[in-house]
Coordinates of C-alpha atoms in Angstrom, one line a residue:
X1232 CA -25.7 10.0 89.6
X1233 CA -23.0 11.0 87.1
X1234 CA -20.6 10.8 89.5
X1235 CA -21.4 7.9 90.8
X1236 CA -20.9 6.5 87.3
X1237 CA -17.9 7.8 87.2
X1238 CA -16.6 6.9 90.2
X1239 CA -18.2 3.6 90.1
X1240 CA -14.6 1.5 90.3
X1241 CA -13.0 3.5 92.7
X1242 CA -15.9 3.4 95.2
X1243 CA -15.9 -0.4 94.7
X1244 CA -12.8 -0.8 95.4
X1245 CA -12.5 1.6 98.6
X1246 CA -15.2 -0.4 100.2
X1247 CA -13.5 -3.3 99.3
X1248 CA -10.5 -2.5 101.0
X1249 CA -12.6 -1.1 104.1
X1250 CA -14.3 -4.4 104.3
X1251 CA -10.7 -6.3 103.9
X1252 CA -9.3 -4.6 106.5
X1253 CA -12.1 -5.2 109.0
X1254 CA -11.9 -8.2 108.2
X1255 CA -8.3 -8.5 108.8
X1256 CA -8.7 -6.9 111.9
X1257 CA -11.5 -9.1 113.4
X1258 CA -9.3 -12.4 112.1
X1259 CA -6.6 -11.0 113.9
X1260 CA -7.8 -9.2 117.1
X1261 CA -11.1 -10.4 117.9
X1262 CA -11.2 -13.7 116.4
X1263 CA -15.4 -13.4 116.1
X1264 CA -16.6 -16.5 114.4
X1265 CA -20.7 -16.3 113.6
X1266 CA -20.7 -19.4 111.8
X1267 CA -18.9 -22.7 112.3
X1268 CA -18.5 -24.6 109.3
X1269 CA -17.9 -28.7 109.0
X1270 CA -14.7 -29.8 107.0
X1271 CA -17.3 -31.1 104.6
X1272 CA -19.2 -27.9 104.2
X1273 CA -16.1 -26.1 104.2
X1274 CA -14.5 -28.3 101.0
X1275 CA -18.2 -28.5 99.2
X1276 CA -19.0 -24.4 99.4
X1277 CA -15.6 -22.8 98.5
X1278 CA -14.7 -25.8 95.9
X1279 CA -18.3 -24.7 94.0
X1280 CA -17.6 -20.9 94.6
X1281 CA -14.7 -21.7 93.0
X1282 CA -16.4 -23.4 90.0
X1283 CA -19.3 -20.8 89.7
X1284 CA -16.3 -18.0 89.6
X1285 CA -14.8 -19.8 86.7
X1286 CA -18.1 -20.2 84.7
X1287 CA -19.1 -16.6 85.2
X1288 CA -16.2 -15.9 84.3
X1289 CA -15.6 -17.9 81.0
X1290 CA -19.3 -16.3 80.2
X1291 CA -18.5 -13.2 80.9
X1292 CA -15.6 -13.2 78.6
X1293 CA -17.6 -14.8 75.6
X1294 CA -20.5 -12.3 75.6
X1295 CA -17.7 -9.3 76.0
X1296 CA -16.5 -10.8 72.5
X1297 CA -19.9 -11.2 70.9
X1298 CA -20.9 -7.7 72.3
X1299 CA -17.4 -6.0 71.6
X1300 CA -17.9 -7.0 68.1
X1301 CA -21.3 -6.3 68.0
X1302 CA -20.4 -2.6 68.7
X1303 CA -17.6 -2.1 65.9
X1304 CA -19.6 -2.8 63.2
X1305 CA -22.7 -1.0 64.5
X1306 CA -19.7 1.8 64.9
X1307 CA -18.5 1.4 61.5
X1308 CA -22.3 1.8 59.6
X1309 CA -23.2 4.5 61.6
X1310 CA -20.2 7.0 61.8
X1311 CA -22.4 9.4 64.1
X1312 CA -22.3 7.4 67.3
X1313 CA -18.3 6.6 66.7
X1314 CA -16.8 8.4 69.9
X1315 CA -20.3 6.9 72.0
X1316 CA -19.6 3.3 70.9
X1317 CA -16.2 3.9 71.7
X1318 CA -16.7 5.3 75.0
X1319 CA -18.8 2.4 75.9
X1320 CA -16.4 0.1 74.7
X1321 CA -13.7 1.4 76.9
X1322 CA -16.5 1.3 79.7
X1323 CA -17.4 -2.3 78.7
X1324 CA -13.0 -3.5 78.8
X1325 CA -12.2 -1.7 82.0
X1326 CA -15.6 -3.7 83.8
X1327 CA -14.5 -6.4 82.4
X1328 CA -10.9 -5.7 83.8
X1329 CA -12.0 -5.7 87.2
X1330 CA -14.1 -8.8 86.6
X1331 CA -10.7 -11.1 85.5
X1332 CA -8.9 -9.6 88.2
X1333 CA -11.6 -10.1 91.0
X1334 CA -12.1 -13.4 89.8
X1335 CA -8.9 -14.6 89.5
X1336 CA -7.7 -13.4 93.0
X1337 CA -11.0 -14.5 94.5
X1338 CA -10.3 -18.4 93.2
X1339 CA -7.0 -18.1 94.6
X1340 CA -8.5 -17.2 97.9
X1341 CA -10.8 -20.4 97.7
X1342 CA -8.3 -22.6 96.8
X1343 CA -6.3 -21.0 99.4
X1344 CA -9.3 -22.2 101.7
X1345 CA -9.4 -25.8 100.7
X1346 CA -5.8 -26.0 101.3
X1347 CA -5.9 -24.9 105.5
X1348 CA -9.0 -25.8 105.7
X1349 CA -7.7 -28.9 108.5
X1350 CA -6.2 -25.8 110.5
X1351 CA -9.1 -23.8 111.9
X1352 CA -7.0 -22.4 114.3
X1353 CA -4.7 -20.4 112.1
X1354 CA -5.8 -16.6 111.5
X1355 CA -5.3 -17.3 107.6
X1356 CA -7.9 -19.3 107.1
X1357 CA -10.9 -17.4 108.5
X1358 CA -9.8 -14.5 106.7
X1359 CA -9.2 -16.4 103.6
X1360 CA -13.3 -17.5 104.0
X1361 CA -14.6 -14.4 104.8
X1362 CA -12.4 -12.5 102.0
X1363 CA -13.8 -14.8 99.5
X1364 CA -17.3 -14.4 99.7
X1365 CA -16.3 -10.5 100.0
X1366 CA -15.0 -10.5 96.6
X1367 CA -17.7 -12.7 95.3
X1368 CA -20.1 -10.1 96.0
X1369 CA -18.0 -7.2 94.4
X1370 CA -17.5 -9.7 91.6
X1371 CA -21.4 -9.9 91.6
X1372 CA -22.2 -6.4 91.9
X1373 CA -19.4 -5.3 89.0
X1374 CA -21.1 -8.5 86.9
X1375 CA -24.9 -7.2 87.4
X1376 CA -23.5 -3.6 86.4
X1377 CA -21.9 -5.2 83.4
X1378 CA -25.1 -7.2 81.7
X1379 CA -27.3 -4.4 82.9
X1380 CA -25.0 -1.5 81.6

């Protein structure tokens, strides 16, 4: 279990990249579409992943700020649990790290959508769906770990 706390970034983002690159692979060679999506369903899902991205996102930030503070004074009363409040803060920064970064790339990626969505025969845009709701499940599973931390 400890090293699977430890670890927990790294193995996120190795399966990440597994799951990118299979991805990649089956936009490229294989060309295996499950589901066939409508230009409206298309524009309405990744426009409101995009949106629910950017409110996570914006309320993940504001309770980092209330909890970060939240911490340093508890740190300051108490100077026993200095080097554990600190640990967890650095914990709590490099989750929240990965969340920005996920996010940010992942509305790219829907925006990237919208924009070739009219071109369902190009390789970039399946990819460009499927990578998306990829991240938004990393960027889910890094957010649970964050609250629940």
């Amino acid at each position: 279990m400890n090293f699977i706390k430890k670890h927990f970034h790294m193995i996120l983002l190795w399966i990440c990249v597994f799951l990118s690159l299979v991805n990649l692979i089956n936009c490229w060679l294989f060309k295996i579409n499950l589901i066939l999506l409508s230009e409206n369903q298309i524009l309405y899902i990744y426009s409101s992943l995009a949106q629910v991205i950017g409110a996570l996102l914006g309320l993940t930030i504001a309770g980092y700020s209330m909890i970060d503070s939240k911490m340093k004074s508890l740190a300051e009363e108490d100077t026993t649990i200095t080097d554990y409040v600190e640990d967890i803060r650095q914990d709590y920064y490099i989750s929240l790290m990965y969340i920005i970064i996920l996010s940010i790339i992942n509305i790219v990626f829907c925006l990237l959508v919208i924009a070739t969505y009219d071109n369902n025969l190009l390789t970039v845009t399946p990819f460009f769906m499927t990578e998306s709701i990829i991240i938004f499940s990393f960027i889910m599973i890094e957010l649970i770990k964050f609250v629940c931390y």
